[in-house]
mmCIF file of C-alpha atoms and ligand atoms in Angstrom:
data_model
loop_
_atom_site.group_PDB
_atom_site.id
_atom_site.type_symbol
_atom_site.label_atom_id
_atom_site.label_comp_id
_atom_site.label_asym_id
_atom_site.label_seq_id
_atom_site.Cartn_x
_atom_site.Cartn_y
_atom_site.Cartn_z
ATOM 1 C CA MET A 7 29.119 -8.366 -6.888
ATOM 2 C CA LYS A 8 27.565 -7.369 -10.168
ATOM 3 C CA HIS A 9 23.937 -6.743 -9.177
ATOM 4 C CA LEU A 10 22.273 -5.463 -6.267
ATOM 5 C CA LEU A 11 18.942 -6.734 -6.541
ATOM 6 C CA SER A 12 18.027 -7.514 -2.865
ATOM 7 C CA ILE A 13 19.751 -6.524 0.479
ATOM 8 C CA ASP A 14 20.684 -10.260 0.631
ATOM 9 C CA ASP A 15 22.755 -9.817 -2.098
ATOM 10 C CA LEU A 16 25.218 -7.683 0.126
ATOM 11 C CA GLY A 17 25.876 -11.279 2.251
ATOM 12 C CA GLY A 18 24.600 -9.809 5.528
ATOM 13 C CA ALA A 19 26.455 -7.186 8.104
ATOM 14 C CA ASP A 20 29.765 -7.344 6.539
ATOM 15 C CA GLY A 21 28.534 -6.295 3.146
ATOM 16 C CA ILE A 22 26.151 -3.647 4.443
ATOM 17 C CA ALA A 23 29.137 -2.270 6.708
ATOM 18 C CA GLU A 24 31.279 -2.397 3.730
ATOM 19 C CA VAL A 25 28.546 -0.270 1.671
ATOM 20 C CA MET A 26 28.095 2.205 5.136
ATOM 21 C CA LYS A 27 31.903 2.818 4.979
ATOM 22 C CA LEU A 28 32.200 3.720 1.435
ATOM 23 C CA THR A 29 29.332 5.907 2.054
ATOM 24 C CA ASP A 30 31.615 7.960 4.500
ATOM 25 C CA ALA A 31 33.649 9.069 1.953
ATOM 26 C CA PHE A 32 30.865 9.827 -0.271
ATOM 27 C CA VAL A 33 29.345 11.924 1.933
ATOM 28 C CA GLU A 34 32.653 14.247 2.257
ATOM 29 C CA VAL A 35 32.503 14.333 -1.531
ATOM 30 C CA SER A 36 29.070 15.901 -1.114
ATOM 31 C CA ARG A 37 30.011 18.376 1.242
ATOM 32 C CA ARG A 38 33.002 19.718 -1.059
ATOM 33 C CA PRO A 39 32.296 23.032 -2.787
ATOM 34 C CA ILE A 40 32.474 21.397 -5.928
ATOM 35 C CA PRO A 41 30.793 17.564 -5.160
ATOM 36 C CA LYS A 42 32.141 15.563 -8.153
ATOM 37 C CA VAL A 43 35.019 13.027 -8.379
ATOM 38 C CA PRO A 44 36.212 11.252 -11.647
ATOM 39 C CA THR A 45 35.918 7.873 -10.517
ATOM 40 C CA LEU A 46 33.080 7.011 -13.278
ATOM 41 C CA ARG A 47 34.316 8.872 -16.022
ATOM 42 C CA GLY A 48 33.683 7.134 -19.320
ATOM 43 C CA LYS A 49 30.809 4.687 -17.585
ATOM 44 C CA THR A 50 27.105 5.418 -18.545
ATOM 45 C CA VAL A 51 24.093 4.765 -15.887
ATOM 46 C CA ALA A 52 20.998 4.155 -17.380
ATOM 47 C CA SER A 53 17.600 4.786 -15.527
ATOM 48 C CA LEU A 54 14.828 2.734 -16.712
ATOM 49 C CA PHE A 55 11.497 3.869 -14.434
ATOM 50 C CA TYR A 56 8.412 2.112 -15.274
ATOM 51 C CA GLU A 57 7.069 3.550 -11.957
ATOM 52 C CA ASP A 58 6.528 7.240 -10.915
ATOM 53 C CA SER A 59 9.382 8.470 -8.462
ATOM 54 C CA THR A 60 10.592 11.684 -7.192
ATOM 55 C CA ARG A 61 13.355 10.851 -5.023
ATOM 56 C CA THR A 62 14.871 7.278 -5.956
ATOM 57 C CA ARG A 63 15.305 8.594 -9.563
ATOM 58 C CA LEU A 64 16.692 12.302 -8.994
ATOM 59 C CA SER A 65 19.309 10.705 -6.011
ATOM 60 C CA PHE A 66 20.202 7.830 -8.576
ATOM 61 C CA GLU A 67 20.923 10.309 -11.291
ATOM 62 C CA THR A 68 22.507 12.723 -9.001
ATOM 63 C CA ALA A 69 24.987 10.237 -7.433
ATOM 64 C CA ALA A 70 26.138 9.068 -11.261
ATOM 65 C CA LYS A 71 26.759 12.702 -12.267
ATOM 66 C CA ARG A 72 28.915 13.370 -8.988
ATOM 67 C CA MET A 73 30.811 10.220 -9.865
ATOM 68 C CA SER A 74 31.318 11.754 -13.760
ATOM 69 C CA ALA A 75 29.319 8.974 -15.194
ATOM 70 C CA ASP A 76 27.310 9.690 -18.406
ATOM 71 C CA VAL A 77 23.376 9.391 -17.221
ATOM 72 C CA MET A 78 20.542 8.207 -19.303
ATOM 73 C CA SER A 79 17.364 8.291 -18.619
ATOM 74 C CA PHE A 80 14.083 6.532 -19.531
ATOM 75 C CA SER A 81 10.298 7.205 -18.572
ATOM 76 C CA VAL A 82 7.611 5.054 -19.684
ATOM 77 C CA GLY A 83 5.211 7.841 -20.642
ATOM 78 C CA SER A 84 7.375 9.474 -23.058
ATOM 79 C CA SER A 85 9.157 6.405 -24.873
ATOM 80 C CA SER A 86 8.513 3.551 -27.064
ATOM 81 C CA VAL A 87 6.614 1.404 -24.068
ATOM 82 C CA SER A 88 3.672 3.122 -24.782
ATOM 83 C CA LYS A 89 3.964 1.469 -28.468
ATOM 84 C CA GLY A 90 3.975 -1.780 -27.160
ATOM 85 C CA GLU A 91 7.635 -2.713 -26.777
ATOM 86 C CA SER A 92 8.154 -5.342 -24.022
ATOM 87 C CA LEU A 93 10.658 -4.976 -20.967
ATOM 88 C CA ARG A 94 13.009 -7.318 -22.512
ATOM 89 C CA ASP A 95 13.396 -5.340 -26.172
ATOM 90 C CA THR A 96 13.393 -2.156 -24.258
ATOM 91 C CA ALA A 97 16.230 -3.303 -21.712
ATOM 92 C CA LEU A 98 18.186 -4.929 -24.800
ATOM 93 C CA THR A 99 17.682 -1.327 -26.758
ATOM 94 C CA ILE A 100 19.318 0.240 -23.648
ATOM 95 C CA GLU A 101 22.261 -2.478 -23.615
ATOM 96 C CA ALA A 102 23.142 -1.804 -27.651
ATOM 97 C CA MET A 103 23.559 2.130 -26.531
ATOM 98 C CA GLY A 104 26.432 0.867 -24.352
ATOM 99 C CA VAL A 105 25.630 1.211 -20.819
ATOM 100 C CA ASP A 106 28.021 -0.398 -17.719
ATOM 101 C CA ALA A 107 24.443 -0.086 -14.971
ATOM 102 C CA ILE A 108 20.981 0.301 -15.719
ATOM 103 C CA VAL A 109 18.827 1.334 -12.584
ATOM 104 C CA VAL A 110 15.366 -0.296 -12.914
ATOM 105 C CA ARG A 111 12.075 0.438 -10.898
ATOM 106 C CA HIS A 112 8.823 -1.398 -12.027
ATOM 107 C CA ARG A 113 5.519 -2.331 -10.872
ATOM 108 C CA SER A 114 5.985 -6.142 -11.045
ATOM 109 C CA SER A 115 8.145 -7.834 -8.498
ATOM 110 C CA GLY A 116 11.484 -9.728 -10.031
ATOM 111 C CA ALA A 117 11.395 -7.287 -13.053
ATOM 112 C CA PRO A 118 15.052 -6.084 -12.438
ATOM 113 C CA HIS A 119 16.006 -9.794 -12.072
ATOM 114 C CA ARG A 120 14.795 -10.738 -15.573
ATOM 115 C CA VAL A 121 16.604 -7.577 -16.358
ATOM 116 C CA ALA A 122 19.586 -9.036 -15.140
ATOM 117 C CA SER A 123 19.252 -12.199 -16.606
ATOM 118 C CA TRP A 124 18.939 -10.380 -20.534
ATOM 119 C CA VAL A 125 21.834 -7.805 -20.350
ATOM 120 C CA GLY A 126 25.528 -7.846 -19.489
ATOM 121 C CA ALA A 127 25.317 -4.326 -17.841
ATOM 122 C CA SER A 128 25.199 -4.157 -13.682
ATOM 123 C CA VAL A 129 21.523 -4.096 -12.804
ATOM 124 C CA ILE A 130 20.306 -2.299 -9.590
ATOM 125 C CA ASN A 131 16.823 -2.502 -8.196
ATOM 126 C CA ALA A 132 15.488 1.032 -7.500
ATOM 127 C CA GLY A 133 12.280 -0.535 -5.992
ATOM 128 C CA ASP A 134 10.166 -4.090 -7.875
ATOM 129 C CA GLY A 135 6.247 -4.424 -6.959
ATOM 130 C CA TRP A 136 6.178 -5.177 -3.055
ATOM 131 C CA HIS A 137 9.346 -6.869 -3.354
ATOM 132 C CA GLU A 138 12.360 -4.806 -2.483
ATOM 133 C CA HIS A 139 14.125 -1.445 -2.624
ATOM 134 C CA PRO A 140 17.592 -2.005 -1.261
ATOM 135 C CA THR A 141 18.994 1.309 -1.873
ATOM 136 C CA GLN A 142 16.327 2.870 0.188
ATOM 137 C CA ALA A 143 17.158 0.210 3.109
ATOM 138 C CA LEU A 144 20.826 0.993 2.993
ATOM 139 C CA LEU A 145 20.317 4.864 3.217
ATOM 140 C CA ASP A 146 18.179 4.285 5.821
ATOM 141 C CA VAL A 147 20.526 1.890 7.827
ATOM 142 C CA TYR A 148 23.171 4.795 7.155
ATOM 143 C CA THR A 149 21.119 7.395 8.835
ATOM 144 C CA VAL A 150 20.358 5.470 11.650
ATOM 145 C CA LEU A 151 24.020 4.674 12.310
ATOM 146 C CA GLN A 152 24.475 8.561 12.344
ATOM 147 C CA ARG A 153 21.726 9.347 14.699
ATOM 148 C CA LEU A 154 22.215 6.423 16.988
ATOM 149 C CA ASP A 155 25.666 5.144 16.416
ATOM 150 C CA THR A 156 24.585 1.544 16.359
ATOM 151 C CA LEU A 157 21.443 -0.948 15.261
ATOM 152 C CA VAL A 158 22.759 -3.899 17.385
ATOM 153 C CA GLY A 159 19.885 -3.802 20.363
ATOM 154 C CA ARG A 160 17.677 -0.893 18.704
ATOM 155 C CA HIS A 161 14.124 -1.707 18.398
ATOM 156 C CA VAL A 162 12.588 -0.689 15.277
ATOM 157 C CA ALA A 163 8.952 -0.056 14.898
ATOM 158 C CA ILE A 164 7.647 -0.278 11.356
ATOM 159 C CA VAL A 165 4.553 1.076 10.803
ATOM 160 C CA GLY A 166 2.022 1.219 8.379
ATOM 161 C CA ASP A 167 0.974 -0.724 4.877
ATOM 162 C CA ILE A 168 3.402 -3.395 5.248
ATOM 163 C CA LYS A 169 1.757 -5.753 2.913
ATOM 164 C CA HIS A 170 2.229 -3.350 -0.339
ATOM 165 C CA SER A 171 5.720 -2.157 0.661
ATOM 166 C CA ARG A 172 8.792 -3.152 -0.785
ATOM 167 C CA VAL A 173 10.749 -0.597 1.601
ATOM 168 C CA ALA A 174 9.251 -2.948 4.430
ATOM 169 C CA ARG A 175 10.731 -5.982 3.188
ATOM 170 C CA SER A 176 14.282 -4.716 2.411
ATOM 171 C CA ASN A 177 14.439 -2.680 5.911
ATOM 172 C CA VAL A 178 13.487 -5.699 7.756
ATOM 173 C CA ALA A 179 16.426 -7.768 6.407
ATOM 174 C CA ALA A 180 18.635 -4.795 6.390
ATOM 175 C CA PHE A 181 17.870 -3.393 10.142
ATOM 176 C CA THR A 182 17.545 -7.071 11.594
ATOM 177 C CA ALA A 183 21.075 -8.187 9.605
ATOM 178 C CA MET A 184 22.452 -5.102 11.428
ATOM 179 C CA GLY A 185 21.422 -6.486 15.151
ATOM 180 C CA ALA A 186 18.118 -4.650 15.564
ATOM 181 C CA THR A 187 14.958 -6.109 16.410
ATOM 182 C CA VAL A 188 11.703 -5.075 14.134
ATOM 183 C CA THR A 189 8.120 -4.958 15.319
ATOM 184 C CA LEU A 190 5.566 -4.387 12.588
ATOM 185 C CA VAL A 191 2.830 -2.285 13.488
ATOM 186 C CA ALA A 192 -0.488 -2.376 11.406
ATOM 187 C CA PRO A 193 -3.796 -3.482 10.749
ATOM 188 C CA PRO A 194 -4.326 -7.118 10.151
ATOM 189 C CA THR A 195 -5.851 -6.084 6.628
ATOM 190 C CA LEU A 196 -2.232 -4.240 5.725
ATOM 191 C CA LEU A 197 0.306 -7.329 6.958
ATOM 192 C CA PRO A 198 1.206 -9.750 4.107
ATOM 193 C CA PRO A 199 -0.771 -12.934 4.223
ATOM 194 C CA SER A 200 2.070 -14.963 5.811
ATOM 195 C CA LEU A 201 4.928 -13.902 7.747
ATOM 196 C CA ASP A 202 6.583 -17.161 7.884
ATOM 197 C CA GLY A 203 10.295 -16.552 7.306
ATOM 198 C CA TRP A 204 9.958 -12.758 8.624
ATOM 199 C CA PRO A 205 12.311 -12.335 11.825
ATOM 200 C CA VAL A 206 9.850 -9.708 13.138
ATOM 201 C CA GLU A 207 7.104 -9.326 16.106
ATOM 202 C CA VAL A 208 3.806 -7.801 15.223
ATOM 203 C CA SER A 209 1.437 -5.669 16.936
ATOM 204 C CA HIS A 210 -2.011 -3.847 16.311
ATOM 205 C CA ASP A 211 -1.108 -1.303 19.445
ATOM 206 C CA LEU A 212 1.022 1.352 18.394
ATOM 207 C CA ASP A 213 0.383 3.481 21.895
ATOM 208 C CA ALA A 214 2.094 0.259 23.605
ATOM 209 C CA VAL A 215 4.877 0.045 20.946
ATOM 210 C CA LEU A 216 6.290 3.603 20.955
ATOM 211 C CA PRO A 217 7.626 4.043 24.268
ATOM 212 C CA THR A 218 9.851 0.839 23.440
ATOM 213 C CA VAL A 219 11.159 1.867 20.258
ATOM 214 C CA ASP A 220 14.412 3.586 19.150
ATOM 215 C CA VAL A 221 13.065 3.780 15.585
ATOM 216 C CA VAL A 222 9.386 4.397 14.359
ATOM 217 C CA TYR A 223 9.482 3.863 10.705
ATOM 218 C CA LEU A 224 6.031 5.193 9.114
ATOM 219 C CA LEU A 225 4.834 4.053 5.595
ATOM 220 C CA ARG A 226 2.268 5.619 3.340
ATOM 221 C CA MET A 227 -0.918 3.627 2.470
ATOM 222 C CA GLN A 228 0.329 2.649 -1.061
ATOM 223 C CA ARG A 229 -3.330 2.871 -2.666
ATOM 224 C CA GLU A 230 -2.440 2.647 -6.092
ATOM 225 C CA ARG A 231 -1.443 -1.178 -5.181
ATOM 226 C CA MET A 232 -4.448 -1.828 -3.382
ATOM 227 C CA THR A 233 -7.113 -3.772 -5.367
ATOM 228 C CA GLU A 234 -9.573 -3.876 -2.533
ATOM 229 C CA ALA A 235 -10.765 -1.497 0.100
ATOM 230 C CA LEU A 236 -8.556 -2.668 3.145
ATOM 231 C CA LEU A 237 -9.042 0.326 5.364
ATOM 232 C CA PRO A 238 -12.473 1.565 6.621
ATOM 233 C CA SER A 239 -11.343 5.474 6.061
ATOM 234 C CA LEU A 240 -7.975 7.139 6.185
ATOM 235 C CA ARG A 241 -9.365 9.008 9.237
ATOM 236 C CA GLU A 242 -9.835 5.896 11.278
ATOM 237 C CA TYR A 243 -6.273 4.647 9.767
ATOM 238 C CA THR A 244 -4.895 8.226 11.037
ATOM 239 C CA ALA A 245 -6.647 7.996 14.693
ATOM 240 C CA THR A 246 -5.224 4.410 15.487
ATOM 241 C CA TYR A 247 -2.030 4.169 13.702
ATOM 242 C CA GLY A 248 -1.228 7.418 12.423
ATOM 243 C CA LEU A 249 1.892 9.289 14.270
ATOM 244 C CA THR A 250 -0.027 12.131 15.642
ATOM 245 C CA ARG A 251 1.666 14.892 17.986
ATOM 246 C CA PRO A 252 0.217 13.443 21.038
ATOM 247 C CA ARG A 253 1.392 10.242 20.205
ATOM 248 C CA SER A 254 4.593 11.032 19.343
ATOM 249 C CA ARG A 255 5.112 12.380 23.139
ATOM 250 C CA LEU A 256 4.814 8.655 24.005
ATOM 251 C CA LEU A 257 8.534 8.191 22.212
ATOM 252 C CA GLY A 258 11.765 8.136 24.255
ATOM 253 C CA PRO A 259 13.940 11.273 24.192
ATOM 254 C CA ASP A 260 16.536 9.952 21.737
ATOM 255 C CA ALA A 261 13.978 8.025 19.467
ATOM 256 C CA ILE A 262 13.804 9.121 15.743
ATOM 257 C CA VAL A 263 11.158 8.961 13.246
ATOM 258 C CA MET A 264 11.867 7.936 9.548
ATOM 259 C CA HIS A 265 9.741 8.136 6.770
ATOM 260 C CA PRO A 266 10.811 6.959 3.076
ATOM 261 C CA GLY A 267 8.565 9.311 1.554
ATOM 262 C CA PRO A 268 6.525 10.499 -0.438
ATOM 263 C CA MET A 269 4.529 11.385 2.839
ATOM 264 C CA ASN A 270 0.913 11.584 3.225
ATOM 265 C CA ARG A 271 1.068 14.534 5.973
ATOM 266 C CA GLY A 272 -1.933 14.211 7.850
ATOM 267 C CA VAL A 273 -2.451 10.799 7.500
ATOM 268 C CA GLU A 274 0.762 8.472 8.493
ATOM 269 C CA ILE A 275 2.029 11.287 9.956
ATOM 270 C CA ALA A 276 1.082 14.752 11.514
ATOM 271 C CA PRO A 277 2.283 17.906 9.875
ATOM 272 C CA GLU A 278 4.460 18.945 12.961
ATOM 273 C CA VAL A 279 5.722 15.804 13.776
ATOM 274 C CA ALA A 280 7.550 15.775 10.312
ATOM 275 C CA ASP A 281 9.341 18.781 11.023
ATOM 276 C CA LEU A 282 10.503 17.591 14.457
ATOM 277 C CA PRO A 283 14.277 17.443 15.155
ATOM 278 C CA GLN A 284 13.467 13.675 16.047
ATOM 279 C CA SER A 285 12.706 13.396 12.557
ATOM 280 C CA THR A 286 15.213 12.187 10.060
ATOM 281 C CA ILE A 287 13.154 12.440 6.565
ATOM 282 C CA THR A 288 15.576 15.406 4.742
ATOM 283 C CA GLU A 289 18.772 13.775 6.317
ATOM 284 C CA GLN A 290 17.298 10.196 4.507
ATOM 285 C CA VAL A 291 16.916 11.928 1.301
ATOM 286 C CA SER A 292 20.542 13.406 1.525
ATOM 287 C CA HIS A 293 21.971 10.442 2.763
ATOM 288 C CA GLY A 294 20.403 8.820 -0.386
ATOM 289 C CA VAL A 295 22.706 10.514 -2.800
ATOM 290 C CA ALA A 296 25.660 9.339 -1.286
ATOM 291 C CA VAL A 297 25.063 5.337 -0.649
ATOM 292 C CA ARG A 298 23.967 5.438 -4.087
ATOM 293 C CA MET A 299 27.524 6.881 -5.062
ATOM 294 C CA ALA A 300 28.974 3.932 -2.602
ATOM 295 C CA VAL A 301 26.907 1.277 -4.399
ATOM 296 C CA LEU A 302 27.695 2.519 -8.203
ATOM 297 C CA PHE A 303 31.301 2.654 -6.741
ATOM 298 C CA LEU A 304 30.821 -1.078 -5.641
ATOM 299 C CA LEU A 305 29.588 -2.311 -9.004
ATOM 300 C CA LEU A 306 31.226 -0.125 -11.310
ATOM 301 C CA ALA A 307 34.558 1.047 -10.318
ATOM 302 C CA ALA A 308 36.248 -1.799 -10.065
ATOM 303 C CA ARG A 309 35.523 -2.963 -13.881
ATOM 304 C CA PRO A 310 37.064 -1.312 -16.616
ATOM 305 C CA ALA A 311 34.752 1.094 -18.818
ATOM 306 C CA THR A 312 34.105 -0.070 -22.337
ATOM 307 C CA ASP A 313 32.903 2.135 -25.641
ATOM 308 C CA ASP A 314 30.997 0.200 -28.077
ATOM 309 C CA THR A 315 34.080 -1.111 -29.451
ATOM 310 C CA GLY A 316 34.669 -2.944 -26.119
ATOM 311 C CA GLU A 317 38.108 -0.835 -26.279
ATOM 312 C CA THR A 318 38.917 0.193 -22.582
ATOM 313 C CA LEU A 319 38.571 3.796 -21.873
ATOM 314 C CA ALA A 320 40.524 3.476 -18.578
ATOM 315 C CA MET A 321 42.084 6.764 -16.977
ATOM 316 C CA THR A 322 45.655 7.255 -18.579
ATOM 317 C CA PRO A 323 48.217 9.222 -16.735
ATOM 318 C CA GLU A 324 48.200 11.919 -19.672
ATOM 319 C CA LEU A 325 44.756 12.236 -19.052
ATOM 320 C CA GLU A 326 44.625 12.330 -15.386
ATOM 321 C CA ALA A 327 46.989 15.112 -15.671
ATOM 322 C CA LEU A 328 44.338 16.963 -17.230
ATOM 323 C CA VAL A 329 41.723 16.786 -14.314
ATOM 324 C CA PRO A 330 41.637 19.858 -12.466
ATOM 325 C CA GLU A 331 42.956 19.566 -9.240
ATOM 326 C CA VAL A 332 39.495 20.509 -7.632
ATOM 327 C CA VAL A 333 37.410 17.583 -9.083
ATOM 328 C CA ARG A 334 40.502 14.905 -7.665
HETATM 329 C C1 NCD B 16 8.812 4.433 -1.741
HETATM 330 C C2 NCD B 16 9.059 3.636 -2.974
HETATM 331 O O1 NCD B 16 8.440 4.021 -4.270
HETATM 332 O O2 NCD B 16 8.782 2.292 -2.676
HETATM 333 N N1 NCD B 16 9.228 5.444 -2.083
HETATM 334 C C3 NCD B 16 10.713 5.904 -1.952
HETATM 335 O O3 NCD B 16 11.565 5.380 -2.827
HETATM 336 N N2 NCD B 16 11.579 6.401 -1.193
HETATM 337 C C4 NCD B 16 7.606 4.314 -1.337
HETATM 338 C C5 NCD B 16 6.140 4.705 -1.398
HETATM 339 O O4 NCD B 16 6.144 4.939 -2.375
HETATM 340 O O5 NCD B 16 5.685 5.055 -0.239
#
C-alpha cells in the first residue's frame, strides 16, 4: 500500500485488522518510559494542513517523532499559500526537499488524491472536505475494540451533522466493514441529500435509538462548512439531538460515548456526559498516536529511506550498534 486516502484503501476487514494488530505494538511502545523506536530513522514526514487542526496534526507529528522520523510542518497561514501558491506547486516544493510521506488536510474533497498524483511520496489523508478522514476511523475502531472486544453484531449510532462530516463517511465504512450495523441520527437537513450506497439505517428519534446501541458517536455542528441555515437554533438542536445527562441514562450499562473532537460541550454533548467513565474521548486521542504510528509503519517502513541523491540510508549494523539499548 502506498497511500492511505480512504478506508477502502485497506481492502476491508482484513486490512483494518492488520492496522489494529500493529497498533497494539505501538500502544506498547507509547507506554514505555522512553516512547521512541528507531523504525523510521532517516525518513521525513511532512504535514501539509490547509485547515485548522489541533489533535490530528499533533497526533501525526507525535507519531512520526516516536518512530524517529524527521518532521516538517506546514501551515497555510504562515506559508507562501498566502502569496498565491497553488496546491500543486506547494506539494512539488515540499517533495523537492526530499520527503517520504505527506500528511494532507484540505477543505476540498479529493485534494489528497490530487497530491498523490503529483508526488512520489506516500500521501495520507488527514481530512478532505466532507469526504474522508481514514485515520480518525481507524482510531475509533481501535477504541471500540478495546472497550467492547468486537464490532461484529454491534450497533453504532452516529448522531449530528452527518452532511458535512468526513468522519461520518470514514466511520460508516470502517464500522460496517468490521461487522457493525450503523444508524445515522440527525434532522433531515443535516443528512446528505442522498444516502444511496450507504449501508445504514436512518432515524430522527434519538431517544428511541439510544437504548438499542453499543456505541453512540456524536458529531459537532460544522458551522464553518454550512452555507445556509440548516437549524432553527442550536438550543433546539440540543433539546432534540444533544446527549444530555437525562438522555444518557437511556444507554445500556456497557454502551460507550464517543466524539472525534473538537467538542462543543453543551451543544451535542452535555459537559458532564463528556466526563463520564462511559465516554472514550481521551482514549480516542491517545489511541490516535499509536494508530498513526501503525499507518506510517505500513506505508514507510517497508521502503528504503533515501536522501536527495537517491542513496539508501538504511541502518547498517555499525549504526545499529550505536543506537542506545533503551530506544530499541
Ligand atoms: C474532525 C475533523 O476535522 O474532521 N476532527 C478531528 O479530526 N478529530 C471533526 C470536526 O471537525 O468536527
